[in-house]
Coordinates of N, CA and C in Angstrom, one line a residue:
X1 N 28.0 18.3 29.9 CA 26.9 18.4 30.9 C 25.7 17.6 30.4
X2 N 25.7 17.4 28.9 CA 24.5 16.9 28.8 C 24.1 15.2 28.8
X3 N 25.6 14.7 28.9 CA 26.3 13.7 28.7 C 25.6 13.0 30.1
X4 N 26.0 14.1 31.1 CA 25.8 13.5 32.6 C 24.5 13.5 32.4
X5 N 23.8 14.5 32.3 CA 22.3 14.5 32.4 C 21.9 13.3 32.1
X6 N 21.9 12.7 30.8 CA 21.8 11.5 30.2 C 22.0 10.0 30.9
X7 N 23.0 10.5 31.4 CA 23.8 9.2 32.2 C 22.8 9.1 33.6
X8 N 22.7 10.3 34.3 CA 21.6 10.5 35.9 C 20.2 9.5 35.2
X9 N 20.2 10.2 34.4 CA 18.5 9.4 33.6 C 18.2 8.1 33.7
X10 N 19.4 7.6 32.3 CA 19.2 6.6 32.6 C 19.6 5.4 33.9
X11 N 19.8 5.6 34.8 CA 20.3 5.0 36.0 C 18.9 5.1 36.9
X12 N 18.2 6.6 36.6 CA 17.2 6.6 37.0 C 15.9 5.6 36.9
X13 N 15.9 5.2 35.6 CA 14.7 4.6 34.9 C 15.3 3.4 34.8
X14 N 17.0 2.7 34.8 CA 17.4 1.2 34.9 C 16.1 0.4 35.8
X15 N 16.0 -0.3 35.0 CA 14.9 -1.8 35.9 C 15.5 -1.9 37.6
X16 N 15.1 -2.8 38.0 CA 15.6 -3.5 39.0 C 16.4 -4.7 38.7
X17 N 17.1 -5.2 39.7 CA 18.1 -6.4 39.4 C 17.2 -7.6 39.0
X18 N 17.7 -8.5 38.2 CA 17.1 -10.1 37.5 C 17.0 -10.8 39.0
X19 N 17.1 -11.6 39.1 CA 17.4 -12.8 40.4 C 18.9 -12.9 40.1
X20 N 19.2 -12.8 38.4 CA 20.6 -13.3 38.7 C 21.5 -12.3 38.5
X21 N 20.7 -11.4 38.5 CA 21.8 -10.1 38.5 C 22.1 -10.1 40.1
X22 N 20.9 -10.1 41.2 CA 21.0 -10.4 43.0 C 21.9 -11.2 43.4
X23 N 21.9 -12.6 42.8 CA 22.9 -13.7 43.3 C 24.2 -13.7 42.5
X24 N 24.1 -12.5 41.7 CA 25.9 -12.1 41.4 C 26.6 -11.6 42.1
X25 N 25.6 -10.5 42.3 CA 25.9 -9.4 43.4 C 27.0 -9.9 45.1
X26 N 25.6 -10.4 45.1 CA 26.0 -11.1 46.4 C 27.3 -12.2 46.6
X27 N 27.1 -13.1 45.3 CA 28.2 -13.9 45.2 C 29.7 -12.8 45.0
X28 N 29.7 -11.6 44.3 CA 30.9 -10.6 44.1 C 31.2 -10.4 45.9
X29 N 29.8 -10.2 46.5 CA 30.2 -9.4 47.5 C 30.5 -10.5 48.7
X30 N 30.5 -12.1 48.7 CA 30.6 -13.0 49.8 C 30.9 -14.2 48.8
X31 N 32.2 -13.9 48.2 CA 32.4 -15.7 47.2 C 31.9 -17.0 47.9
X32 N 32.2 -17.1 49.4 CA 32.0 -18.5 50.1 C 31.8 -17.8 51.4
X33 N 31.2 -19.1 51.8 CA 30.6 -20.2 51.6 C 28.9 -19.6 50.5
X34 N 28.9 -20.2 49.2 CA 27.9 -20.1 48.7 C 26.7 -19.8 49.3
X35 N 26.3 -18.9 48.7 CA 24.4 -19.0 49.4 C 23.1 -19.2 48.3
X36 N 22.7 -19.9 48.6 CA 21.6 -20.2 47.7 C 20.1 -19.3 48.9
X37 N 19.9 -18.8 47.5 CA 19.0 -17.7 47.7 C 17.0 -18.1 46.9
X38 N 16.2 -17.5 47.7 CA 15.0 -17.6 46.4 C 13.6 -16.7 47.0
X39 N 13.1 -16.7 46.2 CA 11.9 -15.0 46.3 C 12.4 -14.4 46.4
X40 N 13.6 -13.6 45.2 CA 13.6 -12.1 45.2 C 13.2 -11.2 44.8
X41 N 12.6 -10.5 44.8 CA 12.0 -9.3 44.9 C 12.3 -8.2 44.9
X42 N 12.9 -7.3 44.0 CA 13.5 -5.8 44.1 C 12.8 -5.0 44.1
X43 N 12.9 -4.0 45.0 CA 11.8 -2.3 43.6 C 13.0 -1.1 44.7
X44 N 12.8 0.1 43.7 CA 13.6 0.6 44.0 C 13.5 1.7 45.5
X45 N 14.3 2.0 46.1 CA 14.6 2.1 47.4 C 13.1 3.4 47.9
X46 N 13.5 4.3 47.3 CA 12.9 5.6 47.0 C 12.6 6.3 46.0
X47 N 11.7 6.4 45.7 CA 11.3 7.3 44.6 C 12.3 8.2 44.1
X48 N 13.0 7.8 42.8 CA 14.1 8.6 42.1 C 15.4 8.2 42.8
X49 N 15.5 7.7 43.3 CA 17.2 6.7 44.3 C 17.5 5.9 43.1
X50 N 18.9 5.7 43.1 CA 19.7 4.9 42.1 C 19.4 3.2 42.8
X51 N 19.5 3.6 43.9 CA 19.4 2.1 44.9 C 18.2 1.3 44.9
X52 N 18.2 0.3 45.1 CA 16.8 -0.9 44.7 C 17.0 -1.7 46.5
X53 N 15.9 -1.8 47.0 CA 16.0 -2.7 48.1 C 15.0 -3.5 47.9
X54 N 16.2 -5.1 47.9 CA 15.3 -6.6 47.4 C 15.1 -7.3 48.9
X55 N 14.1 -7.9 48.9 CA 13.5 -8.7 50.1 C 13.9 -10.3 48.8
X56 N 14.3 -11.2 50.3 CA 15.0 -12.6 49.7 C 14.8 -13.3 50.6
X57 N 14.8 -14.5 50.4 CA 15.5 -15.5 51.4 C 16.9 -16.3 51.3
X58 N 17.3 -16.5 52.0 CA 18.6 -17.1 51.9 C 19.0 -18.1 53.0
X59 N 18.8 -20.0 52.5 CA 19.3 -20.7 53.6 C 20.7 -20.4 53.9
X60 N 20.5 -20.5 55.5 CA 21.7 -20.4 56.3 C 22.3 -21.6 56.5
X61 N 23.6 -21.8 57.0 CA 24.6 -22.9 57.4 C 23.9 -24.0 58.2
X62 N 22.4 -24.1 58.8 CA 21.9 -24.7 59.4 C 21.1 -25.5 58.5
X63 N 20.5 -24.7 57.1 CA 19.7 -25.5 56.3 C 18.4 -24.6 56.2
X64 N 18.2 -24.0 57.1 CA 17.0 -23.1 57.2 C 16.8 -21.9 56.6
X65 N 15.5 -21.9 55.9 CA 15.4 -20.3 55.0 C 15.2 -19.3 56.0
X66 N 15.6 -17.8 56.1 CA 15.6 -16.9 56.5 C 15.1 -15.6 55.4
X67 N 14.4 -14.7 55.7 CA 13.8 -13.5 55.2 C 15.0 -12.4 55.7
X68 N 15.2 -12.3 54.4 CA 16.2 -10.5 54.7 C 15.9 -9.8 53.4
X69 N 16.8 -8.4 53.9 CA 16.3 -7.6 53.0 C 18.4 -6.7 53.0
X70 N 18.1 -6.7 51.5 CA 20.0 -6.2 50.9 C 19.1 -4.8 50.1
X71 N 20.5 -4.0 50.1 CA 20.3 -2.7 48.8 C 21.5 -3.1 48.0
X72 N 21.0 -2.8 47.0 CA 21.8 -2.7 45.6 C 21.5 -1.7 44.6
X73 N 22.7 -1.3 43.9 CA 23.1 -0.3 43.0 C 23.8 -1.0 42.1
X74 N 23.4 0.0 40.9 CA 24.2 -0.4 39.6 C 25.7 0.7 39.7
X75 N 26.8 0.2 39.6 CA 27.9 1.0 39.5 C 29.2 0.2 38.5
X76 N 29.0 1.2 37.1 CA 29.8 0.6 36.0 C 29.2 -0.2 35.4
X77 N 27.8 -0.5 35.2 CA 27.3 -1.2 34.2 C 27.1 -3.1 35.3
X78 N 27.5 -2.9 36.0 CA 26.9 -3.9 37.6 C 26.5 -3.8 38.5
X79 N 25.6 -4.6 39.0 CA 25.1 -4.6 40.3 C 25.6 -4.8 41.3
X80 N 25.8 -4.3 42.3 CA 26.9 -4.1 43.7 C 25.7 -4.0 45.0
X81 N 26.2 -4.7 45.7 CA 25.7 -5.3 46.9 C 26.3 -3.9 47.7
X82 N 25.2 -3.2 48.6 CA 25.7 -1.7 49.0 C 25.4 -2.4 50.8
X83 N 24.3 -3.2 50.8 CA 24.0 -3.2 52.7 C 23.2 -4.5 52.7
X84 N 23.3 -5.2 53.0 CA 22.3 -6.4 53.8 C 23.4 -7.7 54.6
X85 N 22.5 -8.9 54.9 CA 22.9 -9.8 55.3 C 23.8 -10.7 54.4
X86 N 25.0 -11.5 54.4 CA 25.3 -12.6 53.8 C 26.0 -13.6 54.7
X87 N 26.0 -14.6 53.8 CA 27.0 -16.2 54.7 C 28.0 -15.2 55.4
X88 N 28.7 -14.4 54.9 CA 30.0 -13.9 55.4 C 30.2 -12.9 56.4
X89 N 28.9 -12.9 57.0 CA 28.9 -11.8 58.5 C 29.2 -12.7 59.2
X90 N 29.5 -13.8 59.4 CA 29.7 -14.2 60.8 C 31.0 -14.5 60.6
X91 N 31.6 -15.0 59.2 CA 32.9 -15.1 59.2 C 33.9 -14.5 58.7
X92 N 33.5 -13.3 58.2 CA 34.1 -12.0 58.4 C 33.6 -10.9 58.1
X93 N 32.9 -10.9 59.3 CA 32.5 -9.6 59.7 C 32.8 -8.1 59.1
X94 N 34.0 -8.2 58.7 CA 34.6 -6.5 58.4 C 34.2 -6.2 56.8
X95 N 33.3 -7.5 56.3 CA 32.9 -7.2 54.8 C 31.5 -6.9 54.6
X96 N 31.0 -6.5 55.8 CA 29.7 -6.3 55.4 C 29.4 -5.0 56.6

């Protein structure tokens, strides 16, 4: 029990993601078409939430920067892409 306690904790007080912890994420969660990303910005979702929601930009297929905003969690010792936008909504849709 005390093991878990420990484990809640620290997850609790984990930082937010690097930039390049973000564009791993995302790269894990949309391999292609690559997106190049920049101003990211994490803080964490809710007071005491495991979750971090980062504001980004990310040029689209057109060339143009766009403002969005992803959540991410650490699960297993990585960052995992839980909800936002990537290259891969339009071309397959069923991964996001």
């Amino acid at each position: 029990m005390k093991t878990l306690i420990l484990a809640l904790v620290a997850l609790q007080t984990a930082g937010a993601p690097t930039a390049a912890q973000f564009n791993r994420a995302l790269a894990d969660a949309c391999p292609t078409p690559r997106s190049e990303t920049r101003n990211i910005s994490c803080a964490r979702a809710e007071e005491g939430s495991i979750q971090f929601s980062c504001a980004y930009e990310m040029r689209g297929a057109n060339g143009a920067w766009a403002h969005h905003t992803a959540i991410l969690q650490q699960a297993e010792g990585q960052w995992v892409w839980i909800d936002g936008p990537t290259r891969c909504d339009s071309e397959q849709p069923e991964l996001n």
